mmCIF file of C-alpha atoms in Angstrom:
data_model
loop_
_atom_site.group_PDB
_atom_site.id
_atom_site.type_symbol
_atom_site.label_atom_id
_atom_site.label_comp_id
_atom_site.label_asym_id
_atom_site.label_seq_id
_atom_site.Cartn_x
_atom_site.Cartn_y
_atom_site.Cartn_z
ATOM 1 C CA MET A 1 -21.985 48.867 -28.346
ATOM 2 C CA TRP A 2 -22.135 51.434 -31.114
ATOM 3 C CA SER A 3 -19.136 53.701 -31.487
ATOM 4 C CA PRO A 4 -19.627 57.419 -30.760
ATOM 5 C CA SER A 5 -17.915 58.381 -33.978
ATOM 6 C CA THR A 6 -19.678 56.016 -36.384
ATOM 7 C CA SER A 7 -23.065 54.375 -36.558
ATOM 8 C CA ASN A 8 -22.197 51.305 -38.598
ATOM 9 C CA VAL A 9 -19.724 49.556 -36.289
ATOM 10 C CA ARG A 10 -19.931 48.092 -32.803
ATOM 11 C CA PHE A 11 -17.343 47.384 -30.147
ATOM 12 C CA ILE A 12 -17.467 45.133 -27.105
ATOM 13 C CA THR A 13 -19.004 47.004 -24.139
ATOM 14 C CA PHE A 14 -18.048 50.542 -25.179
ATOM 15 C CA ILE A 15 -20.089 53.020 -23.113
ATOM 16 C CA ASN A 16 -21.027 56.397 -24.562
ATOM 17 C CA THR A 17 -20.369 58.877 -21.745
ATOM 18 C CA SER A 18 -22.788 61.467 -23.178
ATOM 19 C CA TYR A 19 -25.700 59.322 -21.961
ATOM 20 C CA ILE A 20 -24.083 58.942 -18.531
ATOM 21 C CA GLU A 21 -23.738 62.722 -18.263
ATOM 22 C CA ALA A 22 -27.351 63.254 -19.329
ATOM 23 C CA GLU A 23 -28.502 60.934 -16.525
ATOM 24 C CA ASN A 24 -26.300 62.731 -13.952
ATOM 25 C CA LEU A 25 -24.402 59.527 -13.236
ATOM 26 C CA GLU A 26 -20.989 60.858 -14.164
ATOM 27 C CA ASN A 27 -19.590 60.734 -10.596
ATOM 28 C CA VAL A 28 -20.637 57.126 -10.048
ATOM 29 C CA PHE A 29 -19.323 56.138 -13.466
ATOM 30 C CA ASN A 30 -15.969 57.861 -12.836
ATOM 31 C CA ILE A 31 -15.559 56.073 -9.492
ATOM 32 C CA LEU A 32 -16.132 52.729 -11.203
ATOM 33 C CA LEU A 33 -13.599 53.634 -13.888
ATOM 34 C CA LYS A 34 -10.982 54.553 -11.276
ATOM 35 C CA LEU A 35 -11.571 51.291 -9.422
ATOM 36 C CA GLU A 36 -11.104 49.464 -12.700
ATOM 37 C CA VAL A 37 -7.832 51.325 -13.292
ATOM 38 C CA VAL A 38 -6.516 50.183 -9.905
ATOM 39 C CA GLY A 39 -7.436 46.593 -10.763
ATOM 40 C CA LEU A 40 -5.809 46.860 -14.197
ATOM 41 C CA LEU A 41 -2.558 48.203 -12.726
ATOM 42 C CA LEU A 42 -2.422 45.374 -10.182
ATOM 43 C CA SER A 43 -3.187 42.946 -12.981
ATOM 44 C CA PHE A 44 -0.330 44.452 -15.005
ATOM 45 C CA LEU A 45 2.154 43.663 -12.203
ATOM 46 C CA GLU A 46 0.804 40.122 -12.037
ATOM 47 C CA PHE A 47 1.124 39.867 -15.821
ATOM 48 C CA LEU A 48 4.812 40.853 -15.698
ATOM 49 C CA TYR A 49 5.596 38.185 -13.112
ATOM 50 C CA THR A 50 3.598 35.550 -14.998
ATOM 51 C CA PHE A 51 5.453 36.457 -18.186
ATOM 52 C CA TYR A 52 8.752 36.060 -16.295
ATOM 53 C CA LEU A 53 7.708 32.575 -15.162
ATOM 54 C CA LEU A 54 6.675 31.582 -18.686
ATOM 55 C CA ILE A 55 10.000 32.715 -20.158
ATOM 56 C CA PHE A 56 12.503 31.598 -17.529
ATOM 57 C CA VAL A 57 10.878 28.643 -15.723
ATOM 58 C CA ARG A 58 10.345 25.491 -17.762
ATOM 59 C CA ALA A 59 7.156 23.974 -16.410
ATOM 60 C CA MET A 60 5.717 22.566 -19.647
ATOM 61 C CA HIS A 61 6.637 21.796 -23.238
ATOM 62 C CA PHE A 62 7.914 24.690 -25.355
ATOM 63 C CA ASN A 63 4.845 24.692 -27.608
ATOM 64 C CA LEU A 64 2.436 24.818 -24.688
ATOM 65 C CA THR A 65 4.502 27.610 -23.127
ATOM 66 C CA PHE A 66 4.429 29.515 -26.421
ATOM 67 C CA LEU A 67 0.644 29.191 -26.603
ATOM 68 C CA PHE A 68 0.280 30.480 -23.040
ATOM 69 C CA ILE A 69 2.530 33.431 -23.939
ATOM 70 C CA ASN A 70 0.196 34.140 -26.854
ATOM 71 C CA TYR A 71 -2.745 33.893 -24.443
ATOM 72 C CA GLY A 72 -1.075 36.358 -22.076
ATOM 73 C CA GLY A 73 -0.197 38.637 -24.981
ATOM 74 C CA GLN A 74 -3.837 39.126 -25.898
ATOM 75 C CA TYR A 75 -4.620 40.078 -22.307
ATOM 76 C CA PHE A 76 -1.796 42.631 -22.341
ATOM 77 C CA GLY A 77 -3.197 44.166 -25.539
ATOM 78 C CA SER A 78 -6.705 44.181 -24.105
ATOM 79 C CA MET A 79 -5.477 45.702 -20.841
ATOM 80 C CA VAL A 80 -3.508 48.523 -22.489
ATOM 81 C CA SER A 81 -6.340 49.390 -24.874
ATOM 82 C CA ARG A 82 -8.813 49.400 -21.979
ATOM 83 C CA LEU A 83 -6.565 51.805 -20.031
ATOM 84 C CA ILE A 84 -6.476 54.126 -23.063
ATOM 85 C CA ILE A 85 -10.277 54.061 -23.310
ATOM 86 C CA ILE A 86 -10.660 54.824 -19.596
ATOM 87 C CA TYR A 87 -8.133 57.657 -19.804
ATOM 88 C CA MET A 88 -10.026 59.230 -22.700
ATOM 89 C CA GLN A 89 -13.319 58.914 -20.808
ATOM 90 C CA LEU A 90 -11.889 60.502 -17.661
ATOM 91 C CA ASN A 91 -9.899 63.151 -19.552
ATOM 92 C CA PRO A 92 -11.700 64.022 -22.816
ATOM 93 C CA ASN A 93 -9.415 65.498 -25.452
ATOM 94 C CA LYS A 94 -10.674 66.230 -28.963
ATOM 95 C CA ASN A 95 -7.140 66.041 -30.342
ATOM 96 C CA LEU A 96 -6.849 62.435 -29.164
ATOM 97 C CA GLU A 97 -10.340 61.212 -30.020
ATOM 98 C CA TYR A 98 -8.932 59.099 -32.836
ATOM 99 C CA LEU A 99 -7.429 56.831 -30.154
ATOM 100 C CA ILE A 100 -10.872 55.696 -28.972
ATOM 101 C CA PRO A 101 -11.900 53.682 -32.076
ATOM 102 C CA LEU A 102 -8.328 52.387 -32.448
ATOM 103 C CA ALA A 103 -8.244 51.164 -28.836
ATOM 104 C CA ASN A 104 -11.710 49.662 -29.240
ATOM 105 C CA TYR A 105 -10.612 47.774 -32.344
ATOM 106 C CA VAL A 106 -7.570 46.340 -30.537
ATOM 107 C CA ARG A 107 -9.553 45.435 -27.422
ATOM 108 C CA THR A 108 -12.319 43.718 -29.385
ATOM 109 C CA VAL A 109 -9.821 41.612 -31.368
ATOM 110 C CA CYS A 110 -7.930 40.678 -28.178
ATOM 111 C CA LEU A 111 -11.150 39.716 -26.399
ATOM 112 C CA PHE A 112 -12.105 37.508 -29.332
ATOM 113 C CA ILE A 113 -8.751 35.734 -28.978
ATOM 114 C CA ALA A 114 -9.585 35.071 -25.317
ATOM 115 C CA MET A 115 -13.085 33.861 -26.191
ATOM 116 C CA TYR A 116 -11.809 31.353 -28.751
ATOM 117 C CA ILE A 117 -8.610 30.299 -26.936
ATOM 118 C CA LEU A 118 -9.492 26.815 -25.626
ATOM 119 C CA PRO A 119 -9.136 24.772 -28.859
ATOM 120 C CA ILE A 120 -5.473 25.736 -29.354
ATOM 121 C CA PHE A 121 -4.508 23.889 -26.166
ATOM 122 C CA MET A 122 -6.597 20.925 -27.261
ATOM 123 C CA VAL A 123 -4.858 20.711 -30.644
ATOM 124 C CA GLU A 124 -1.403 20.968 -29.049
ATOM 125 C CA ARG A 125 -2.154 18.125 -26.618
ATOM 126 C CA CYS A 126 -3.577 16.003 -29.441
ATOM 127 C CA LEU A 127 -0.352 16.442 -31.413
ATOM 128 C CA ALA A 128 1.687 15.693 -28.284
ATOM 129 C CA SER A 129 -0.258 12.439 -27.995
ATOM 130 C CA PHE A 130 0.338 11.613 -31.657
ATOM 131 C CA PHE A 131 4.101 12.290 -31.536
ATOM 132 C CA VAL A 132 4.507 10.494 -28.220
ATOM 133 C CA LYS A 133 7.823 8.871 -29.196
ATOM 134 C CA ASN A 134 9.859 12.041 -29.640
ATOM 135 C CA TYR A 135 7.676 15.062 -28.794
ATOM 136 C CA GLU A 136 9.474 15.827 -25.540
ATOM 137 C CA LYS A 137 12.928 15.397 -27.087
ATOM 138 C CA SER A 138 12.284 17.975 -29.795
ATOM 139 C CA ARG A 139 10.709 21.404 -29.510
ATOM 140 C CA LYS A 140 8.782 20.918 -32.758
ATOM 141 C CA ILE A 141 8.250 24.663 -33.018
ATOM 142 C CA TRP A 142 6.222 24.133 -36.170
ATOM 143 C CA VAL A 143 3.361 22.775 -34.021
ATOM 144 C CA SER A 144 2.685 26.044 -32.189
ATOM 145 C CA LEU A 145 3.395 28.121 -35.305
ATOM 146 C CA MET A 146 0.939 26.059 -37.346
ATOM 147 C CA ILE A 147 -1.748 26.318 -34.657
ATOM 148 C CA LEU A 148 -1.379 30.092 -34.327
ATOM 149 C CA SER A 149 -1.131 30.669 -38.094
ATOM 150 C CA ILE A 150 -4.570 29.069 -38.452
ATOM 151 C CA PHE A 151 -6.049 30.402 -35.211
ATOM 152 C CA HIS A 152 -5.244 34.111 -35.536
ATOM 153 C CA PRO A 153 -6.618 34.734 -39.065
ATOM 154 C CA LEU A 154 -9.879 32.988 -38.148
ATOM 155 C CA VAL A 155 -10.254 34.948 -34.906
ATOM 156 C CA PHE A 156 -9.301 38.220 -36.572
ATOM 157 C CA ALA A 157 -11.894 37.638 -39.305
ATOM 158 C CA SER A 158 -14.537 36.818 -36.684
ATOM 159 C CA ALA A 159 -13.706 39.976 -34.713
ATOM 160 C CA ILE A 160 -13.937 42.153 -37.827
ATOM 161 C CA ALA A 161 -17.279 40.535 -38.680
ATOM 162 C CA TYR A 162 -18.486 41.472 -35.184
ATOM 163 C CA ILE A 163 -17.205 45.049 -35.418
ATOM 164 C CA GLN A 164 -18.653 45.606 -38.888
ATOM 165 C CA CYS A 165 -22.010 44.018 -37.915
ATOM 166 C CA TRP A 166 -21.778 41.462 -40.696
ATOM 167 C CA LEU A 167 -23.199 38.771 -38.413
ATOM 168 C CA PRO A 168 -25.679 39.043 -35.525
ATOM 169 C CA VAL A 169 -24.396 39.035 -31.943
ATOM 170 C CA LEU A 170 -26.286 35.806 -31.271
ATOM 171 C CA PHE A 171 -24.193 34.015 -33.897
ATOM 172 C CA HIS A 172 -20.955 35.065 -32.204
ATOM 173 C CA VAL A 173 -22.176 34.103 -28.731
ATOM 174 C CA ILE A 174 -23.295 30.658 -29.910
ATOM 175 C CA SER A 175 -19.956 30.134 -31.670
ATOM 176 C CA PHE A 176 -18.140 31.098 -28.441
ATOM 177 C CA PHE A 177 -20.106 28.446 -26.547
ATOM 178 C CA ILE A 178 -19.551 25.721 -29.149
ATOM 179 C CA VAL A 179 -15.819 26.374 -29.580
ATOM 180 C CA ASN A 180 -15.157 26.487 -25.833
ATOM 181 C CA ILE A 181 -17.058 23.269 -25.186
ATOM 182 C CA ILE A 182 -15.226 21.508 -28.040
ATOM 183 C CA GLY A 183 -11.900 22.683 -26.597
ATOM 184 C CA TYR A 184 -12.721 21.311 -23.171
ATOM 185 C CA ILE A 185 -14.054 17.983 -24.465
ATOM 186 C CA GLY A 186 -10.963 17.609 -26.663
ATOM 187 C CA VAL A 187 -8.582 17.910 -23.705
ATOM 188 C CA GLU A 188 -10.720 15.450 -21.734
ATOM 189 C CA PHE A 189 -10.463 13.008 -24.650
ATOM 190 C CA CYS A 190 -6.663 13.431 -24.745
ATOM 191 C CA PHE A 191 -6.509 12.756 -21.011
ATOM 192 C CA LEU A 192 -8.533 9.540 -21.299
ATOM 193 C CA TYR A 193 -6.579 8.396 -24.368
ATOM 194 C CA ASN A 194 -3.165 8.895 -22.746
ATOM 195 C CA SER A 195 -4.346 7.374 -19.467
ATOM 196 C CA LYS A 196 -5.500 4.276 -21.332
ATOM 197 C CA ARG A 197 -2.162 3.936 -23.129
ATOM 198 C CA TYR A 198 -0.229 4.435 -19.905
ATOM 199 C CA LYS A 199 -2.335 1.777 -18.185
ATOM 200 C CA LYS A 200 -1.619 -0.663 -21.025
ATOM 201 C CA PHE A 201 2.079 0.059 -20.576
ATOM 202 C CA SER A 202 1.872 -0.720 -16.857
ATOM 203 C CA ILE A 203 -0.292 -3.837 -16.778
ATOM 204 C CA GLY A 204 -1.104 -4.690 -20.386
ATOM 205 C CA PRO A 205 0.189 -7.437 -22.704
ATOM 206 C CA ALA A 206 3.764 -7.534 -23.899
ATOM 207 C CA LYS A 207 2.994 -6.021 -27.303
ATOM 208 C CA PHE A 208 2.553 -2.612 -25.641
ATOM 209 C CA VAL A 209 6.229 -1.870 -25.076
ATOM 210 C CA TYR A 210 7.363 1.740 -24.643
ATOM 211 C CA GLY A 211 10.808 3.143 -23.952
ATOM 212 C CA LEU A 212 11.504 5.545 -21.119
ATOM 213 C CA SER A 213 10.994 8.571 -23.352
ATOM 214 C CA GLU A 214 7.563 7.341 -24.484
ATOM 215 C CA ARG A 215 6.571 6.548 -20.925
ATOM 216 C CA PHE A 216 7.716 9.979 -19.795
ATOM 217 C CA GLN A 217 5.768 11.666 -22.602
ATOM 218 C CA LEU A 218 2.616 9.732 -21.746
ATOM 219 C CA ALA A 219 2.980 10.758 -18.104
ATOM 220 C CA GLU A 220 3.636 14.355 -19.154
ATOM 221 C CA ASN A 221 0.562 14.341 -21.396
ATOM 222 C CA ILE A 222 -1.589 13.056 -18.543
ATOM 223 C CA LYS A 223 -0.160 15.580 -16.077
ATOM 224 C CA MET A 224 -0.601 18.558 -18.411
ATOM 225 C CA CYS A 225 -4.104 17.450 -19.390
ATOM 226 C CA LYS A 226 -4.998 17.473 -15.695
ATOM 227 C CA VAL A 227 -3.624 21.009 -15.431
ATOM 228 C CA LEU A 228 -5.361 22.178 -18.599
ATOM 229 C CA LYS A 229 -8.703 20.703 -17.557
ATOM 230 C CA LYS A 230 -8.700 22.768 -14.376
ATOM 231 C CA VAL A 231 -7.531 25.894 -16.188
ATOM 232 C CA GLN A 232 -10.100 25.351 -18.930
ATOM 233 C CA ILE A 233 -12.955 25.053 -16.437
ATOM 234 C CA SER A 234 -12.058 28.532 -15.167
ATOM 235 C CA ILE A 235 -11.679 29.930 -18.683
ATOM 236 C CA LEU A 236 -14.951 28.281 -19.705
ATOM 237 C CA PHE A 237 -16.756 29.868 -16.754
ATOM 238 C CA PHE A 238 -15.496 33.376 -17.508
ATOM 239 C CA ASN A 239 -15.942 33.044 -21.270
ATOM 240 C CA ILE A 240 -19.543 31.902 -20.909
ATOM 241 C CA GLY A 241 -20.218 34.682 -18.388
ATOM 242 C CA CYS A 242 -18.707 37.378 -20.599
ATOM 243 C CA SER A 243 -20.327 36.009 -23.755
ATOM 244 C CA SER A 244 -23.746 35.928 -22.112
ATOM 245 C CA ILE A 245 -23.485 39.625 -21.271
ATOM 246 C CA LEU A 246 -22.948 40.395 -24.958
ATOM 247 C CA LEU A 247 -26.483 39.163 -25.608
ATOM 248 C CA MET A 248 -27.676 42.490 -24.196
ATOM 249 C CA ASP A 249 -26.791 43.926 -27.606
ATOM 250 C CA TYR A 250 -29.068 41.387 -29.280
ATOM 251 C CA PHE A 251 -32.213 41.974 -27.249
ATOM 252 C CA GLU A 252 -34.009 45.282 -26.952
ATOM 253 C CA VAL A 253 -33.612 46.289 -23.304
ATOM 254 C CA ASP A 254 -33.401 49.573 -21.438
ATOM 255 C CA ILE A 255 -30.164 51.407 -22.233
ATOM 256 C CA MET A 256 -29.349 51.793 -18.533
ATOM 257 C CA LEU A 257 -29.614 48.030 -18.019
ATOM 258 C CA THR A 258 -27.364 47.545 -21.017
ATOM 259 C CA TYR A 259 -24.742 49.900 -19.591
ATOM 260 C CA ILE A 260 -24.891 48.164 -16.207
ATOM 261 C CA SER A 261 -24.220 44.873 -17.969
ATOM 262 C CA TYR A 262 -21.267 46.491 -19.772
ATOM 263 C CA VAL A 263 -19.770 47.586 -16.453
ATOM 264 C CA ALA A 264 -20.278 44.035 -15.171
ATOM 265 C CA PHE A 265 -18.531 42.698 -18.285
ATOM 266 C CA ASN A 266 -15.505 44.952 -17.768
ATOM 267 C CA PHE A 267 -15.101 43.921 -14.136
ATOM 268 C CA LEU A 268 -15.692 40.248 -14.968
ATOM 269 C CA ALA A 269 -13.000 40.470 -17.658
ATOM 270 C CA LEU A 270 -10.691 42.074 -15.079
ATOM 271 C CA VAL A 271 -11.314 39.288 -12.554
ATOM 272 C CA TYR A 272 -10.790 36.813 -15.406
ATOM 273 C CA GLY A 273 -7.373 38.281 -16.193
ATOM 274 C CA ILE A 274 -6.311 38.251 -12.532
ATOM 275 C CA THR A 275 -7.655 34.796 -11.671
ATOM 276 C CA ILE A 276 -6.298 32.622 -14.498
ATOM 277 C CA PRO A 277 -2.561 33.242 -13.767
ATOM 278 C CA ILE A 278 -3.192 32.470 -10.079
ATOM 279 C CA ILE A 279 -4.851 29.164 -10.986
ATOM 280 C CA VAL A 280 -2.021 28.214 -13.370
ATOM 281 C CA HIS A 281 0.540 29.133 -10.698
ATOM 282 C CA PHE A 282 -1.275 26.962 -8.162
ATOM 283 C CA LEU A 283 -1.245 23.987 -10.556
ATOM 284 C CA LEU A 284 2.436 24.154 -11.597
ATOM 285 C CA PRO A 285 4.941 23.049 -8.897
ATOM 286 C CA GLU A 286 7.819 24.592 -10.871
ATOM 287 C CA TRP A 287 6.226 28.038 -10.660
ATOM 288 C CA GLN A 288 5.539 27.591 -6.962
ATOM 289 C CA LYS A 289 9.150 26.593 -6.364
ATOM 290 C CA GLU A 290 10.436 29.678 -8.214
ATOM 291 C CA THR A 291 8.070 31.926 -6.271
ATOM 292 C CA ARG A 292 9.255 30.454 -2.978
ATOM 293 C CA ARG A 293 12.841 30.960 -4.083
ATOM 294 C CA ARG A 294 12.116 34.585 -4.940
ATOM 295 C CA VAL A 295 10.367 35.179 -1.627
ATOM 296 C CA HIS A 296 13.240 33.597 0.302
ATOM 297 C CA SER A 297 15.741 35.640 -1.690
ATOM 298 C CA PHE A 298 13.781 38.838 -1.076
ATOM 299 C CA CYS A 299 13.595 38.096 2.644
ATOM 300 C CA CYS A 300 17.372 37.461 2.704
ATOM 301 C CA LYS A 301 16.958 33.880 3.859
ATOM 302 C CA THR A 302 19.680 31.494 2.765
ATOM 303 C CA ARG A 303 18.133 28.322 4.171
ATOM 304 C CA ALA A 304 17.678 25.731 1.458
ATOM 305 C CA ILE A 305 14.122 25.018 0.389
ATOM 306 C CA GLU A 306 13.240 21.401 1.041
ATOM 307 C CA GLU A 307 11.667 19.607 -1.887
ATOM 308 C CA VAL A 308 9.485 16.551 -1.412
ATOM 309 C CA PRO A 309 10.195 13.837 -4.028
ATOM 310 C CA LYS A 310 7.353 13.531 -6.510
ATOM 311 C CA SER A 311 6.331 11.111 -9.229
ATOM 312 C CA THR A 312 6.063 11.926 -12.920
ATOM 313 C CA PHE A 313 2.448 12.946 -12.248
ATOM 314 C CA GLY A 314 3.485 15.474 -9.607
ATOM 315 C CA GLU A 315 2.255 13.301 -6.742
ATOM 316 C CA LYS A 316 4.181 12.783 -3.492
ATOM 317 C CA MET A 317 6.226 9.582 -3.569
ATOM 318 C CA ILE A 318 6.363 7.065 -0.747
ATOM 319 C CA TYR A 319 9.478 4.926 -0.980
ATOM 320 C CA GLN A 320 9.069 1.375 0.268
ATOM 321 C CA ASP A 321 12.048 -0.304 -1.335
ATOM 322 C CA HIS A 322 14.710 2.031 -2.753
ATOM 323 C CA LYS A 323 16.812 -0.792 -4.174
ATOM 324 C CA GLN A 324 13.901 -2.403 -6.010
ATOM 325 C CA GLU A 325 12.739 0.875 -7.554
ATOM 326 C CA ALA A 326 16.298 1.728 -8.600
ATOM 327 C CA ASN A 327 16.698 -1.668 -10.282
ATOM 328 C CA ILE A 328 13.411 -1.254 -12.175
ATOM 329 C CA TYR A 329 14.425 2.192 -13.423
ATOM 330 C CA PHE A 330 17.903 1.204 -14.616
ATOM 331 C CA ASN A 331 16.633 -1.984 -16.244
ATOM 332 C CA GLN A 332 14.218 0.154 -18.261
ATOM 333 C CA PHE A 333 16.990 2.627 -19.017
ATOM 334 C CA ASN A 334 19.293 -0.118 -20.311
ATOM 335 C CA LYS A 335 16.540 -1.504 -22.557
ATOM 336 C CA ALA A 336 15.918 1.959 -23.993
ATOM 337 C CA THR A 337 19.594 2.696 -24.704
ATOM 338 C CA HIS A 338 20.836 -0.670 -25.950
#
């Protein structure tokens, strides 16, 4: 949407309130803004708890955690900038009008990060598959730093191109679709590749010999790919939905219909921000365990939380012969350490 202060830039779903006032829809618009504020504040509380889990609960490799923190960081920036925009629309102040384009710039860049986010998880899992022998032993911080050092400049340049109208909206929407689909297919490929290697380890010929660390990393790759596939389906759904709404800027439609689509975009983005952490929490047993511990602690219950033994894939284990399984494990351990 075109900025109210300039005519040669556009921002994602910015609504000019002067048109709303001219149509006598100010009351309805203000109610929607206040509802959005309530949702954003609830989302902020959820964000703080999710950030706590990412920092203090180790549920995945450091690099993957760092990428999720980056993902959450863009939502925080988008959320704060959106709150500033809403505040300025509900409480106009000429002395603070300069905040509107600044907040719109920040929000647009952050939304572009969200739209292009899927490939960074794909690249990280591909590198985890390549360095299967020692990836879990070492943080390999350079992996996440390399990914983000390439990702952010490209996304920032794309966002500026959108704001400055250097490229048509249709180009950006198509690129969103292509990048998201590539990201999803890439994780699916990593899942199939690691599953095939793990199967060869289990029942294949003798030449496929892995130590315990390699076997653990293969299992971890498979487990995290399963998690990422489910998370990516949700991200893909919201990204395609939000991107499709942006096409309203490309086609010539009634301005009221365009503004309705913008309101839909803002609420869809809000639901997006609230839903993804819930899905990730549901998929990570470590986060669920910490949440249960916090709830028990808050309720002043000292009873120990029973944990069901699980396999390396997070599945419930059924023990048939404890002695046999123990012998298999320690035989593998001795081979790996001698």
